[in-house]
Amino acid sequence: MRRQQHSFVSLKSTLITPYVTLILMLTLVIGLISYWAGSRMVATLSERLSLEMVERIGQAVDRHMFGSSAVLEAAFPKGMTAPKDITPIIDQMRTRFWTATTLHTDPNDYVYYGNTLGQSYGLKRLENNKAEVRIKLDPRKPREYFSFSGINGQQSYVKTEDAVFDPRIRPWFTSGQQREQQNHTWTAVYVDFATSDLVVTRARKVLSDSGQLSGVVATDVSLIKLNQFIADLKVSENGLAFLVESSGELLASSNTINVRQLPSGMMQRVTVSDAGEPMIKLAYDHIVPLLKKESSKNTGSLTLSTENETLDMAYKHIIDTAGLDWTAIIIVPRSDILAGVTKQVFMVGLLGVIAVLIAIGLGFRILNRVASDVSSLSRAVMDADHSEDTLPATLSRKDEIGVLARSFMDMRKGLFTDQLTNVANRAALERHLTNLTAPAKQGETKVPFTLLFIDLDNFKPLNDLFGHDNGDLALIEVAQRFKTLLGPDDLLARYGGDEFVAVLREQNHRTHIDKIKQRFNDVLLAPLNTLHDIPPGENVYVTASIGDSKFPAHGQDVESLLRRADKVMYQYKKVNKSRF
């Protein structure tokens, strides 16, 4: 460092030209080092962020689609048989179908059944306590529509269809009956011509007492919310996200349509070839064949270079046992990633030119000041280089790379997960509740929700008796059981220790809350089955005390809702302490 300072002093007393040359050299070195370090760091962060985004899409698909399985099992539990003629079991079907459409009203608000005679029965939830049944007992006649309120409400005639509906020729029936045993299957995705949205149906065959095919039960799943979720993803200025079937038909995209209207008025699905976006076609052509070739690899990233652009991509293959075969893809042009770095290099070069002009125009006094600034900047860059481009050192920078690094870190901080139970953690819960309780914007209606504060009553004795490892396994198993009770818009978070919080959307009626709390207690009735080294014949159980609060009735901010639910939980625990 002393040699550098001495050099600067000697240049002031000699010719300007060598000093100007030194400034230009420093500018070039700073630019090269900045570009190398910045592009390396930003590319790494971009890849990680893209992988996290495709994982978010995968989680969104799972949350959106998984409820349909429970709906079918509630309507026709596996192993339950059906008679050839459904007339004797109409009342039983109505009760089960009502229960089934209660589980996940959005999107599974319609469940229906058709049999080999050509009879059909369907129930569609119109409102929270109102439904419509569509019945056809005579295969030769059209379906009749009836409406009713409440599970035991009196049916009122609505209308009779003009055309005769034959369930046996519908895609869901033919798909369901071809499936081996009583396994679930997805039909092909199709366009709902009433709403112009994409819909997919989950179906399962139902057997007779003799083990022969009696009929098929099915439920529809609209993909409109998946499309909205992907459309709202913020990828980059020119980046995009999309969800595609292995056949090449788009399910959702952040910047293109998935359904188009033909001149004839018919609605047609959009494929990767006619989406009008070359990047979508390019990504599909490279990634989908790769997934077929490497079937064991369902998540990854790759880089493709074209004549005009280098593209960084991340993908996730989404499959299930019912035949789902979708791929989520994120595409980010490298120019978007390096935009800030390129701008920095340009600014460094511009500063170098300005420094030269100032050195020439204003003399050695100003040149010395510029030399000091450039030296400080050089040391900062070299310090980042010598620290092996570690993230903490990069975050301390005050230039464009530091801004980009902090921005990426801020985005990642929004993805918080409890490391033990793999559910949301406390920070994610508080952010989620803050968003739900934020003041409504103009024209927006806040959706009510219920907050459950769950405390495991006898967890400490379990921990003390069987060890902390088994305590961790118990928390993991309890969290997984609770997750099975959640809807696609609900959230489960580990609040701390043996405390969990569940946020349930649109569950704001007292009777519903009591039933839901009972379900959370019911899933704990079975003994824990993941613990290790438990004495033979000994069953280990946990129970829970649950408090609740409703938004906005019990509070309009996070603290009030949590405080109220916690208070109710402790009151319950105090009243029932004798059973713990």
Coordinates of C-alpha atoms in Angstrom, one line a residue:
M1 CA 0.0 0.0 0.0
R2 CA 2.9 2.4 0.8
R3 CA 4.3 1.8 -2.7
Q4 CA 1.0 2.7 -4.2
Q5 CA 0.8 6.0 -2.2
H6 CA 4.4 6.8 -3.2
S7 CA 3.6 6.2 -6.8
F8 CA 0.6 8.6 -6.7
V9 CA 2.8 11.3 -5.1
S10 CA 5.5 10.9 -7.7
L11 CA 2.9 11.2 -10.5
K12 CA 1.7 14.5 -9.2
S13 CA 5.2 15.9 -9.6
T14 CA 5.8 14.5 -13.1
L15 CA 3.8 14.3 -16.3
I16 CA 0.0 13.9 -16.4
T17 CA 0.1 11.2 -19.1
P18 CA 1.5 8.3 -16.9
Y19 CA -1.1 9.2 -14.2
V20 CA -3.9 9.1 -16.7
T21 CA -2.7 5.7 -18.0
L22 CA -2.7 4.4 -14.4
I23 CA -6.3 5.6 -13.9
L24 CA -7.3 3.9 -17.2
M25 CA -5.6 0.6 -16.1
L26 CA -7.3 0.7 -12.7
T27 CA -10.7 1.3 -14.3
L28 CA -10.2 -1.6 -16.6
V29 CA -9.1 -3.9 -13.7
I30 CA -12.0 -2.8 -11.6
G31 CA -14.4 -3.4 -14.4
L32 CA -13.1 -6.9 -15.1
I33 CA -13.1 -7.9 -11.5
S34 CA -16.5 -6.4 -10.9
Y35 CA -17.9 -8.2 -13.9
W36 CA -16.3 -11.5 -13.0
A37 CA -17.3 -11.5 -9.3
G38 CA -20.7 -10.0 -9.9
S39 CA -21.7 -12.3 -12.7
R40 CA -20.5 -15.4 -10.8
M41 CA -22.4 -14.4 -7.7
V42 CA -25.6 -13.3 -9.4
A43 CA -25.8 -16.4 -11.7
T44 CA -25.5 -18.6 -8.6
L45 CA -28.2 -16.7 -6.7
S46 CA -30.4 -16.7 -9.8
E47 CA -30.1 -20.5 -10.2
R48 CA -31.1 -21.0 -6.6
L49 CA -34.0 -18.6 -6.8
S50 CA -35.3 -20.3 -10.0
L51 CA -35.1 -23.7 -8.3
E52 CA -37.0 -22.3 -5.3
M53 CA -39.7 -20.9 -7.7
V54 CA -40.3 -24.2 -9.5
E55 CA -40.5 -25.9 -6.0
R56 CA -43.2 -23.3 -5.1
I57 CA -45.1 -24.2 -8.3
G58 CA -44.8 -27.8 -7.4
Q59 CA -46.2 -27.1 -3.9
A60 CA -49.0 -25.0 -5.4
V61 CA -50.0 -27.9 -7.6
D62 CA -49.9 -30.4 -4.7
R63 CA -52.0 -28.2 -2.5
H64 CA -54.5 -27.6 -5.3
M65 CA -54.9 -31.2 -6.5
F66 CA -54.5 -33.3 -3.3
G67 CA -57.9 -32.6 -1.9
S68 CA -59.7 -34.4 -4.8
S69 CA -58.4 -37.8 -3.5
A70 CA -60.1 -37.2 -0.1
V71 CA -63.3 -36.1 -1.9
L72 CA -63.6 -39.3 -3.8
E73 CA -62.8 -41.4 -0.8
A74 CA -65.5 -39.6 1.3
A75 CA -68.1 -40.0 -1.5
F76 CA -67.3 -43.7 -2.1
P77 CA -64.7 -45.1 0.4
K78 CA -62.4 -47.6 -1.2
G79 CA -63.9 -51.1 -0.6
M80 CA -67.5 -49.8 -0.4
T81 CA -69.6 -51.6 -3.0
A82 CA -72.6 -50.2 -5.0
P83 CA -75.7 -52.1 -6.2
K84 CA -76.5 -52.3 -9.9
D85 CA -79.4 -49.9 -9.4
I86 CA -78.7 -46.8 -7.2
T87 CA -82.3 -46.1 -6.4
P88 CA -82.1 -47.8 -2.9
I89 CA -79.0 -45.9 -1.9
I90 CA -79.9 -42.4 -3.1
D91 CA -80.3 -41.0 0.5
Q92 CA -76.9 -42.5 1.6
M93 CA -75.2 -41.0 -1.5
R94 CA -76.6 -37.6 -0.8
T95 CA -75.2 -37.7 2.8
R96 CA -71.8 -38.9 1.6
F97 CA -71.6 -36.5 -1.3
W98 CA -72.5 -33.6 0.9
T99 CA -69.7 -34.5 3.2
A100 CA -67.3 -35.0 0.4
T101 CA -68.0 -31.5 -1.1
T102 CA -67.5 -30.0 2.4
L103 CA -63.8 -31.1 2.6
H104 CA -62.3 -28.9 -0.1
T105 CA -65.1 -26.7 -1.4
D106 CA -62.6 -24.8 -3.6
P107 CA -61.9 -26.4 -6.0
N108 CA -63.8 -29.7 -5.3
D109 CA -67.4 -28.4 -5.1
Y110 CA -68.8 -31.1 -7.4
V111 CA -68.8 -34.9 -7.1
Y112 CA -70.8 -37.3 -9.2
Y113 CA -71.3 -41.0 -9.9
G114 CA -72.5 -42.9 -13.0
N115 CA -73.1 -46.6 -13.3
T116 CA -73.1 -49.3 -15.9
L117 CA -76.9 -49.0 -16.3
G118 CA -76.6 -45.4 -17.4
Q119 CA -77.9 -44.0 -14.1
S120 CA -76.2 -41.0 -12.6
Y121 CA -76.1 -39.0 -9.4
G122 CA -74.2 -35.7 -8.8
L123 CA -74.1 -33.1 -6.0
K124 CA -72.7 -29.6 -6.6
R125 CA -72.2 -27.1 -3.7
L126 CA -73.7 -23.8 -4.7
E127 CA -73.0 -22.0 -1.4
N128 CA -71.7 -22.9 2.1
N129 CA -75.1 -24.5 3.1
K130 CA -76.8 -24.9 -0.2
A131 CA -76.4 -27.6 -2.9
E132 CA -77.9 -28.9 -6.1
V133 CA -78.3 -32.6 -7.0
R134 CA -78.6 -33.9 -10.5
I135 CA -80.3 -37.3 -10.7
K136 CA -81.1 -39.7 -13.5
L137 CA -82.6 -43.0 -12.4
D138 CA -84.1 -44.0 -15.8
P139 CA -81.2 -44.3 -18.4
R140 CA -83.6 -43.3 -21.2
K141 CA -84.7 -40.0 -19.6
P142 CA -82.8 -36.7 -19.0
R143 CA -81.4 -35.7 -15.7
E144 CA -83.5 -33.8 -13.1
Y145 CA -82.1 -31.0 -11.0
F146 CA -83.1 -30.4 -7.4
S147 CA -81.8 -27.9 -4.8
F148 CA -81.8 -28.1 -1.0
S149 CA -80.2 -26.3 2.0
G150 CA -78.4 -28.2 4.7
I151 CA -77.4 -31.8 4.7
N152 CA -81.0 -32.9 5.7
G153 CA -82.9 -30.2 3.8
Q154 CA -86.0 -30.8 1.7
Q155 CA -85.3 -31.1 -2.1
S156 CA -87.0 -28.6 -4.4
Y157 CA -87.4 -29.3 -8.1
V158 CA -85.4 -26.9 -10.3
K159 CA -85.4 -28.2 -13.9
T160 CA -85.1 -31.1 -16.3
E161 CA -82.4 -31.2 -19.0
D162 CA -83.3 -31.2 -22.6
A163 CA -80.8 -33.8 -23.8
V164 CA -80.3 -37.3 -22.4
F165 CA -77.0 -37.5 -20.5
D166 CA -75.3 -40.9 -20.7
P167 CA -72.4 -41.2 -18.1
R168 CA -71.1 -44.3 -19.7
I169 CA -69.7 -42.4 -22.8
R170 CA -68.1 -39.6 -20.8
P171 CA -64.3 -39.5 -20.6
W172 CA -64.2 -39.7 -16.8
F173 CA -66.3 -42.9 -16.9
T174 CA -64.2 -44.6 -19.6
S175 CA -60.9 -43.6 -17.8
G176 CA -62.1 -44.6 -14.4
Q177 CA -63.3 -48.1 -15.5
Q178 CA -60.1 -48.9 -17.2
R179 CA -57.9 -48.3 -14.2
E180 CA -56.6 -51.4 -12.4
Q181 CA -58.3 -52.4 -9.2
Q182 CA -59.8 -49.3 -7.5
N183 CA -57.0 -46.8 -8.1
H184 CA -57.5 -43.2 -8.9
T185 CA -56.9 -41.8 -12.3
W186 CA -56.9 -38.3 -13.9
T187 CA -58.7 -37.7 -17.2
A188 CA -57.2 -35.6 -19.9
V189 CA -57.3 -31.8 -19.2
Y190 CA -60.2 -30.2 -21.1
V191 CA -61.8 -26.8 -21.6
D192 CA -64.9 -25.9 -19.6
F193 CA -66.9 -24.1 -22.3
A194 CA -69.0 -22.4 -19.7
T195 CA -66.1 -20.6 -18.1
S196 CA -63.3 -21.1 -20.8
D197 CA -61.1 -22.4 -18.0
L198 CA -59.1 -25.6 -18.0
V199 CA -60.5 -28.5 -15.9
V200 CA -59.2 -32.0 -15.1
T201 CA -61.3 -34.8 -13.5
R202 CA -60.2 -37.3 -10.9
A203 CA -62.1 -40.6 -11.1
R204 CA -62.2 -44.1 -9.5
K205 CA -64.3 -47.1 -10.3
V206 CA -66.7 -48.6 -7.8
L207 CA -67.3 -52.4 -7.7
S208 CA -70.4 -54.4 -7.0
D209 CA -70.7 -57.1 -4.2
S210 CA -69.5 -59.6 -6.8
G211 CA -66.4 -57.7 -7.6
Q212 CA -67.6 -56.5 -11.0
L213 CA -67.6 -52.9 -12.2
S214 CA -70.7 -51.1 -10.9
G215 CA -69.9 -47.5 -11.7
V216 CA -67.4 -44.7 -11.5
V217 CA -67.2 -41.8 -9.0
A218 CA -65.5 -38.6 -10.0
T219 CA -64.8 -34.9 -9.1
D220 CA -63.7 -31.9 -11.2
V221 CA -60.7 -29.7 -10.4
S222 CA -60.6 -26.3 -12.1
L223 CA -57.1 -25.1 -12.9
I224 CA -57.9 -21.4 -12.9
K225 CA -56.2 -20.7 -9.5
L226 CA -53.0 -22.5 -10.6
N227 CA -53.0 -20.3 -13.7
Q228 CA -53.5 -17.2 -11.6
F229 CA -50.7 -18.3 -9.2
I230 CA -48.2 -18.8 -12.1
A231 CA -49.3 -15.6 -13.8
D232 CA -48.5 -13.6 -10.7
L233 CA -45.0 -15.0 -10.3
K234 CA -42.3 -12.3 -10.6
V235 CA -39.5 -14.0 -12.5
S236 CA -37.5 -11.3 -14.2
E237 CA -38.0 -8.5 -16.7
N238 CA -38.0 -10.9 -19.7
G239 CA -38.3 -14.2 -17.8
L240 CA -41.3 -16.4 -17.7
A241 CA -42.8 -19.4 -15.8
F242 CA -45.1 -22.0 -17.2
L243 CA -46.7 -25.4 -16.5
V244 CA -47.0 -27.9 -19.3
E245 CA -48.2 -31.4 -19.9
S246 CA -45.8 -34.0 -21.4
S247 CA -48.0 -33.8 -24.6
G248 CA -46.9 -30.1 -25.0
E249 CA -50.2 -28.5 -24.1
L250 CA -49.9 -25.5 -21.8
L251 CA -51.7 -25.6 -18.4
A252 CA -50.6 -22.2 -17.2
S253 CA -48.1 -19.5 -18.2
S254 CA -47.0 -16.2 -16.8
N255 CA -47.1 -14.3 -20.1
T256 CA -49.2 -16.3 -22.6
I257 CA -52.8 -17.7 -22.7
N258 CA -53.6 -21.3 -22.3
V259 CA -56.9 -21.3 -24.2
R260 CA -57.8 -19.5 -27.4
Q261 CA -61.1 -19.0 -29.3
L262 CA -61.3 -20.3 -32.9
P263 CA -63.2 -18.3 -35.6
S264 CA -65.9 -20.9 -35.2
G265 CA -66.4 -19.8 -31.6
M266 CA -65.0 -23.1 -30.2
M267 CA -62.4 -23.0 -27.5
Q268 CA -59.0 -24.7 -28.1
R269 CA -56.1 -25.4 -25.9
V270 CA -52.8 -23.7 -26.6
T271 CA -49.6 -25.8 -27.2
V272 CA -46.0 -24.8 -26.8
S273 CA -45.7 -24.7 -30.6
D274 CA -48.5 -22.1 -31.1
A275 CA -48.1 -20.1 -27.8
G276 CA -46.2 -17.4 -29.7
E277 CA -43.3 -17.5 -27.3
P278 CA -40.1 -19.1 -28.7
M279 CA -38.5 -19.5 -25.2
I280 CA -41.4 -21.8 -24.2
K281 CA -41.0 -24.1 -27.2
L282 CA -37.2 -24.1 -26.7
A283 CA -37.4 -25.1 -23.0
Y284 CA -40.0 -27.8 -23.7
D285 CA -38.0 -29.3 -26.5
H286 CA -34.9 -29.6 -24.2
I287 CA -36.4 -30.4 -20.8
V288 CA -39.3 -32.8 -21.4
P289 CA -37.1 -35.3 -23.4
L290 CA -34.5 -35.0 -20.7
L291 CA -37.1 -36.0 -18.0
K292 CA -38.2 -39.0 -20.1
K293 CA -34.5 -40.1 -20.5
E294 CA -33.6 -39.6 -16.8
S295 CA -36.9 -40.7 -15.1
S296 CA -35.3 -40.6 -11.6
K297 CA -34.4 -36.9 -11.9
N298 CA -37.5 -34.7 -11.3
T299 CA -35.8 -31.3 -10.4
G300 CA -32.9 -29.6 -11.9
S301 CA -31.5 -26.7 -13.9
L302 CA -29.7 -26.2 -17.2
T303 CA -28.3 -23.4 -19.5
L304 CA -29.1 -23.1 -23.2
S305 CA -27.3 -20.8 -25.6
T306 CA -29.1 -19.5 -28.8
E307 CA -27.9 -17.1 -31.5
N308 CA -29.1 -14.1 -29.6
E309 CA -29.3 -15.1 -25.9
T310 CA -28.2 -17.4 -23.2
L311 CA -31.1 -18.8 -21.1
D312 CA -30.9 -20.2 -17.6
M313 CA -33.7 -22.7 -16.8
A314 CA -35.0 -24.6 -13.8
Y315 CA -37.6 -27.4 -14.0
K316 CA -39.6 -29.7 -11.8
H317 CA -41.4 -32.9 -13.0
I318 CA -44.7 -33.2 -11.1
I319 CA -46.1 -36.7 -11.1
D320 CA -48.4 -38.8 -9.0
T321 CA -49.9 -42.3 -8.8
A322 CA -53.1 -41.3 -10.5
G323 CA -51.2 -40.4 -13.7
L324 CA -50.4 -36.7 -13.3
D325 CA -47.5 -35.9 -15.6
W326 CA -46.8 -32.1 -15.6
T327 CA -43.6 -30.1 -15.8
A328 CA -43.0 -26.7 -14.2
I329 CA -40.4 -24.6 -15.9
I330 CA -38.7 -21.2 -15.1
I331 CA -36.8 -19.4 -17.9
V332 CA -34.5 -16.4 -17.1
P333 CA -32.5 -14.7 -19.9
R334 CA -28.9 -14.3 -18.8
S335 CA -29.0 -10.6 -19.9
D336 CA -31.7 -10.1 -17.2
I337 CA -29.4 -11.6 -14.6
L338 CA -26.4 -9.6 -15.6
A339 CA -28.2 -6.3 -16.2
G340 CA -27.0 -4.8 -12.9
V341 CA -23.5 -6.1 -13.4
T342 CA -23.3 -4.7 -16.9
K343 CA -24.5 -1.4 -15.6
Q344 CA -21.9 -1.4 -12.9
V345 CA -19.1 -2.1 -15.4
F346 CA -20.4 0.7 -17.6
M347 CA -20.5 3.1 -14.7
V348 CA -16.9 2.1 -13.7
G349 CA -15.7 2.9 -17.2
L350 CA -17.6 6.2 -17.3
L351 CA -16.0 7.2 -14.0
G352 CA -12.6 6.3 -15.4
V353 CA -13.2 8.7 -18.3
I354 CA -14.4 11.4 -16.0
A355 CA -11.4 10.9 -13.8
V356 CA -9.1 11.3 -16.8
L357 CA -10.8 14.5 -17.8
I358 CA -10.7 15.9 -14.3
A359 CA -7.0 15.0 -14.0
I360 CA -6.2 16.8 -17.2
G361 CA -8.5 19.8 -16.6
L362 CA -8.1 20.6 -12.9
G363 CA -4.6 19.4 -12.1
F364 CA -2.9 17.3 -9.6
R365 CA -5.0 18.3 -6.6
I366 CA -8.2 16.9 -8.1
L367 CA -6.2 13.9 -9.5
N368 CA -5.0 13.0 -6.1
R369 CA -8.6 12.9 -4.8
V370 CA -9.7 10.8 -7.7
A371 CA -6.8 8.4 -7.2
S372 CA -7.8 8.0 -3.5
D373 CA -11.4 7.2 -4.5
V374 CA -10.3 4.7 -7.1
S375 CA -7.9 3.1 -4.7
S376 CA -10.6 2.7 -2.1
L377 CA -12.9 1.1 -4.7
S378 CA -10.1 -1.2 -5.9
R379 CA -9.5 -2.3 -2.3
A380 CA -13.2 -3.0 -1.8
V381 CA -13.3 -5.2 -5.0
M382 CA -10.1 -7.0 -4.1
D383 CA -11.3 -7.6 -0.5
A384 CA -14.4 -9.3 -2.0
D385 CA -12.1 -11.4 -4.3
H386 CA -9.8 -12.4 -1.5
S387 CA -12.8 -13.5 0.6
E388 CA -13.7 -16.0 -2.1
D389 CA -16.8 -14.0 -3.1
T390 CA -18.6 -15.0 0.1
L391 CA -22.2 -13.7 0.4
P392 CA -21.6 -11.7 3.6
A393 CA -18.8 -9.7 2.0
T394 CA -20.9 -9.1 -1.1
L395 CA -23.8 -7.9 1.0
S396 CA -21.5 -5.3 2.5
R397 CA -20.9 -3.6 -0.9
K398 CA -22.6 -0.4 -1.8
D399 CA -22.8 -0.8 -5.6
E400 CA -25.2 -2.5 -8.0
I401 CA -23.9 -6.0 -7.1
G402 CA -24.7 -5.4 -3.4
V403 CA -28.1 -4.2 -4.3
L404 CA -28.8 -7.3 -6.4
A405 CA -27.4 -9.6 -3.6
R406 CA -29.6 -8.0 -1.0
S407 CA -32.6 -8.1 -3.2
F408 CA -32.1 -11.8 -3.8
M409 CA -31.6 -12.4 -0.1
D410 CA -34.9 -10.5 0.7
M411 CA -36.8 -12.7 -1.7
R412 CA -35.4 -15.8 -0.2
K413 CA -36.2 -14.7 3.3
G414 CA -39.9 -15.0 2.3
L415 CA -39.5 -18.8 2.0
F416 CA -39.3 -19.8 5.6
T417 CA -39.8 -23.5 6.6
D418 CA -39.4 -25.2 10.0
Q419 CA -36.4 -27.4 9.5
L420 CA -37.7 -30.2 11.7
T421 CA -41.4 -30.6 10.7
N422 CA -41.2 -29.2 7.2
V423 CA -44.2 -27.0 7.8
A424 CA -44.1 -23.2 7.9
N425 CA -42.2 -21.6 10.7
R426 CA -43.1 -18.7 13.0
A427 CA -41.8 -16.0 10.7
A428 CA -43.7 -17.4 7.8
L429 CA -46.9 -17.5 9.9
E430 CA -46.6 -13.9 11.0
R431 CA -46.0 -12.8 7.5
H432 CA -49.0 -14.8 6.3
L433 CA -51.3 -13.4 9.1
T434 CA -50.0 -9.8 8.4
N435 CA -51.1 -10.2 4.7
L436 CA -54.5 -11.6 5.7
T437 CA -55.2 -8.9 8.2
A438 CA -53.8 -6.0 6.2
P439 CA -56.4 -3.2 5.4
A440 CA -58.5 -4.0 2.4
K441 CA -57.7 -2.1 -0.8
Q442 CA -60.5 -0.2 -2.6
G443 CA -63.0 -2.6 -4.0
E444 CA -61.5 -5.6 -2.1
T445 CA -63.2 -7.6 0.5
K446 CA -61.2 -9.2 3.3
V447 CA -61.9 -13.0 3.6
P448 CA -62.6 -14.1 7.1
F449 CA -60.5 -16.9 8.6
T450 CA -60.1 -18.9 11.8
L451 CA -56.8 -19.3 13.7
L452 CA -56.3 -22.4 15.8
F453 CA -53.6 -22.4 18.5
I454 CA -52.6 -26.0 19.2
D455 CA -50.5 -27.1 22.2
L456 CA -49.5 -30.8 22.7
D457 CA -50.6 -31.6 26.3
N458 CA -48.3 -34.5 27.2
F459 CA -45.3 -33.9 25.0
K460 CA -42.9 -33.2 27.8
P461 CA -43.4 -36.5 29.5
L462 CA -43.0 -38.3 26.2
N463 CA -39.8 -36.4 25.6
D464 CA -38.5 -37.2 29.1
L465 CA -39.4 -40.8 28.9
F466 CA -38.5 -41.8 25.4
G467 CA -35.8 -39.3 24.5
H468 CA -35.4 -36.1 22.4
D469 CA -35.0 -38.1 19.2
N470 CA -38.4 -39.7 19.7
G471 CA -39.7 -36.3 20.7
D472 CA -38.6 -34.9 17.3
L473 CA -40.2 -37.9 15.5
A474 CA -43.4 -37.3 17.4
L475 CA -43.5 -33.6 16.3
I476 CA -42.9 -34.6 12.7
E477 CA -45.6 -37.2 12.8
V478 CA -48.1 -34.8 14.5
A479 CA -47.4 -32.1 11.9
Q480 CA -48.0 -34.6 9.0
R481 CA -51.3 -35.7 10.5
F482 CA -52.4 -32.0 10.9
K483 CA -51.5 -31.3 7.3
T484 CA -53.9 -33.9 6.1
L485 CA -56.7 -31.7 7.5
L486 CA -55.8 -28.6 5.6
G487 CA -57.4 -27.1 2.5
P488 CA -55.5 -25.6 -0.4
D489 CA -55.6 -22.1 1.1
D490 CA -54.9 -23.1 4.7
L491 CA -51.5 -22.9 6.5
L492 CA -50.0 -25.0 9.3
A493 CA -47.0 -23.5 11.2
R494 CA -44.9 -24.7 14.0
Y495 CA -45.1 -21.8 16.5
G496 CA -42.4 -23.0 18.8
G497 CA -41.6 -26.2 20.8
D498 CA -44.7 -28.3 20.9
E499 CA -47.0 -25.5 19.7
F500 CA -48.6 -25.3 16.3
V501 CA -50.9 -22.7 14.7
A502 CA -53.3 -23.5 11.8
V503 CA -54.9 -20.7 9.7
L504 CA -58.1 -21.9 8.1
R505 CA -59.6 -19.7 5.4
E506 CA -63.4 -19.2 5.2
Q507 CA -64.0 -21.3 8.3
N508 CA -65.7 -18.8 10.5
H509 CA -68.9 -20.4 11.7
R510 CA -68.9 -21.7 15.3
T511 CA -70.3 -25.1 14.4
H512 CA -67.6 -25.5 11.7
I513 CA -64.9 -24.4 14.1
D514 CA -65.9 -27.0 16.7
K515 CA -66.0 -29.7 14.1
I516 CA -62.6 -28.8 12.8
K517 CA -61.1 -28.7 16.3
Q518 CA -62.5 -32.1 16.9
R519 CA -60.9 -33.3 13.7
F520 CA -57.5 -32.1 14.9
N521 CA -58.1 -34.0 18.2
D522 CA -59.3 -37.1 16.3
V523 CA -56.2 -37.4 14.2
L524 CA -54.3 -37.8 17.5
L525 CA -56.4 -40.7 18.7
A526 CA -54.2 -43.3 16.9
P527 CA -50.9 -44.1 18.7
L528 CA -47.7 -42.6 17.3
N529 CA -46.1 -45.1 14.8
T530 CA -42.8 -43.5 14.0
L531 CA -41.0 -43.7 17.4
H532 CA -38.0 -45.9 17.9
D533 CA -37.2 -48.4 20.6
I534 CA -40.6 -48.4 22.2
P535 CA -41.3 -51.5 24.5
P536 CA -43.4 -54.1 22.8
G537 CA -47.1 -53.8 23.3
E538 CA -46.8 -50.2 24.6
N539 CA -48.6 -47.5 22.7
V540 CA -47.6 -43.8 22.8
Y541 CA -50.1 -41.1 22.4
V542 CA -50.2 -37.3 22.4
T543 CA -53.3 -35.1 22.9
A544 CA -53.8 -31.4 22.2
S545 CA -55.4 -28.4 23.8
I546 CA -56.8 -26.1 21.0
G547 CA -57.8 -22.5 21.2
D548 CA -59.3 -20.5 18.4
S549 CA -59.9 -16.9 17.3
K550 CA -61.8 -15.6 14.4
F551 CA -60.9 -12.7 12.0
P552 CA -62.3 -10.1 12.2
A553 CA -64.6 -10.9 15.1
H554 CA -61.9 -11.5 17.7
G555 CA -59.3 -9.1 16.4
Q556 CA -58.0 -7.3 13.3
D557 CA -54.3 -7.7 13.9
V558 CA -51.9 -10.5 14.3
E559 CA -51.1 -10.0 18.0
S560 CA -54.8 -9.8 19.0
L561 CA -55.7 -13.0 17.2
L562 CA -52.8 -15.0 18.6
R563 CA -53.3 -13.7 22.1
R564 CA -57.0 -14.6 22.0
A565 CA -56.4 -18.1 20.6
D566 CA -53.6 -18.7 23.2
K567 CA -55.9 -17.6 26.0
V568 CA -58.7 -19.9 24.9
M569 CA -56.2 -22.8 24.6
Y570 CA -55.0 -22.2 28.2
Q571 CA -58.6 -22.0 29.5
Y572 CA -59.3 -25.3 27.8
K573 CA -56.1 -26.8 29.2
K574 CA -57.0 -25.5 32.7
V575 CA -60.5 -27.0 32.6
N576 CA -59.3 -30.3 31.3
K577 CA -55.9 -30.5 33.2
S578 CA -57.0 -33.6 35.0
R579 CA -56.8 -35.7 31.9
F580 CA -53.2 -34.8 31.0

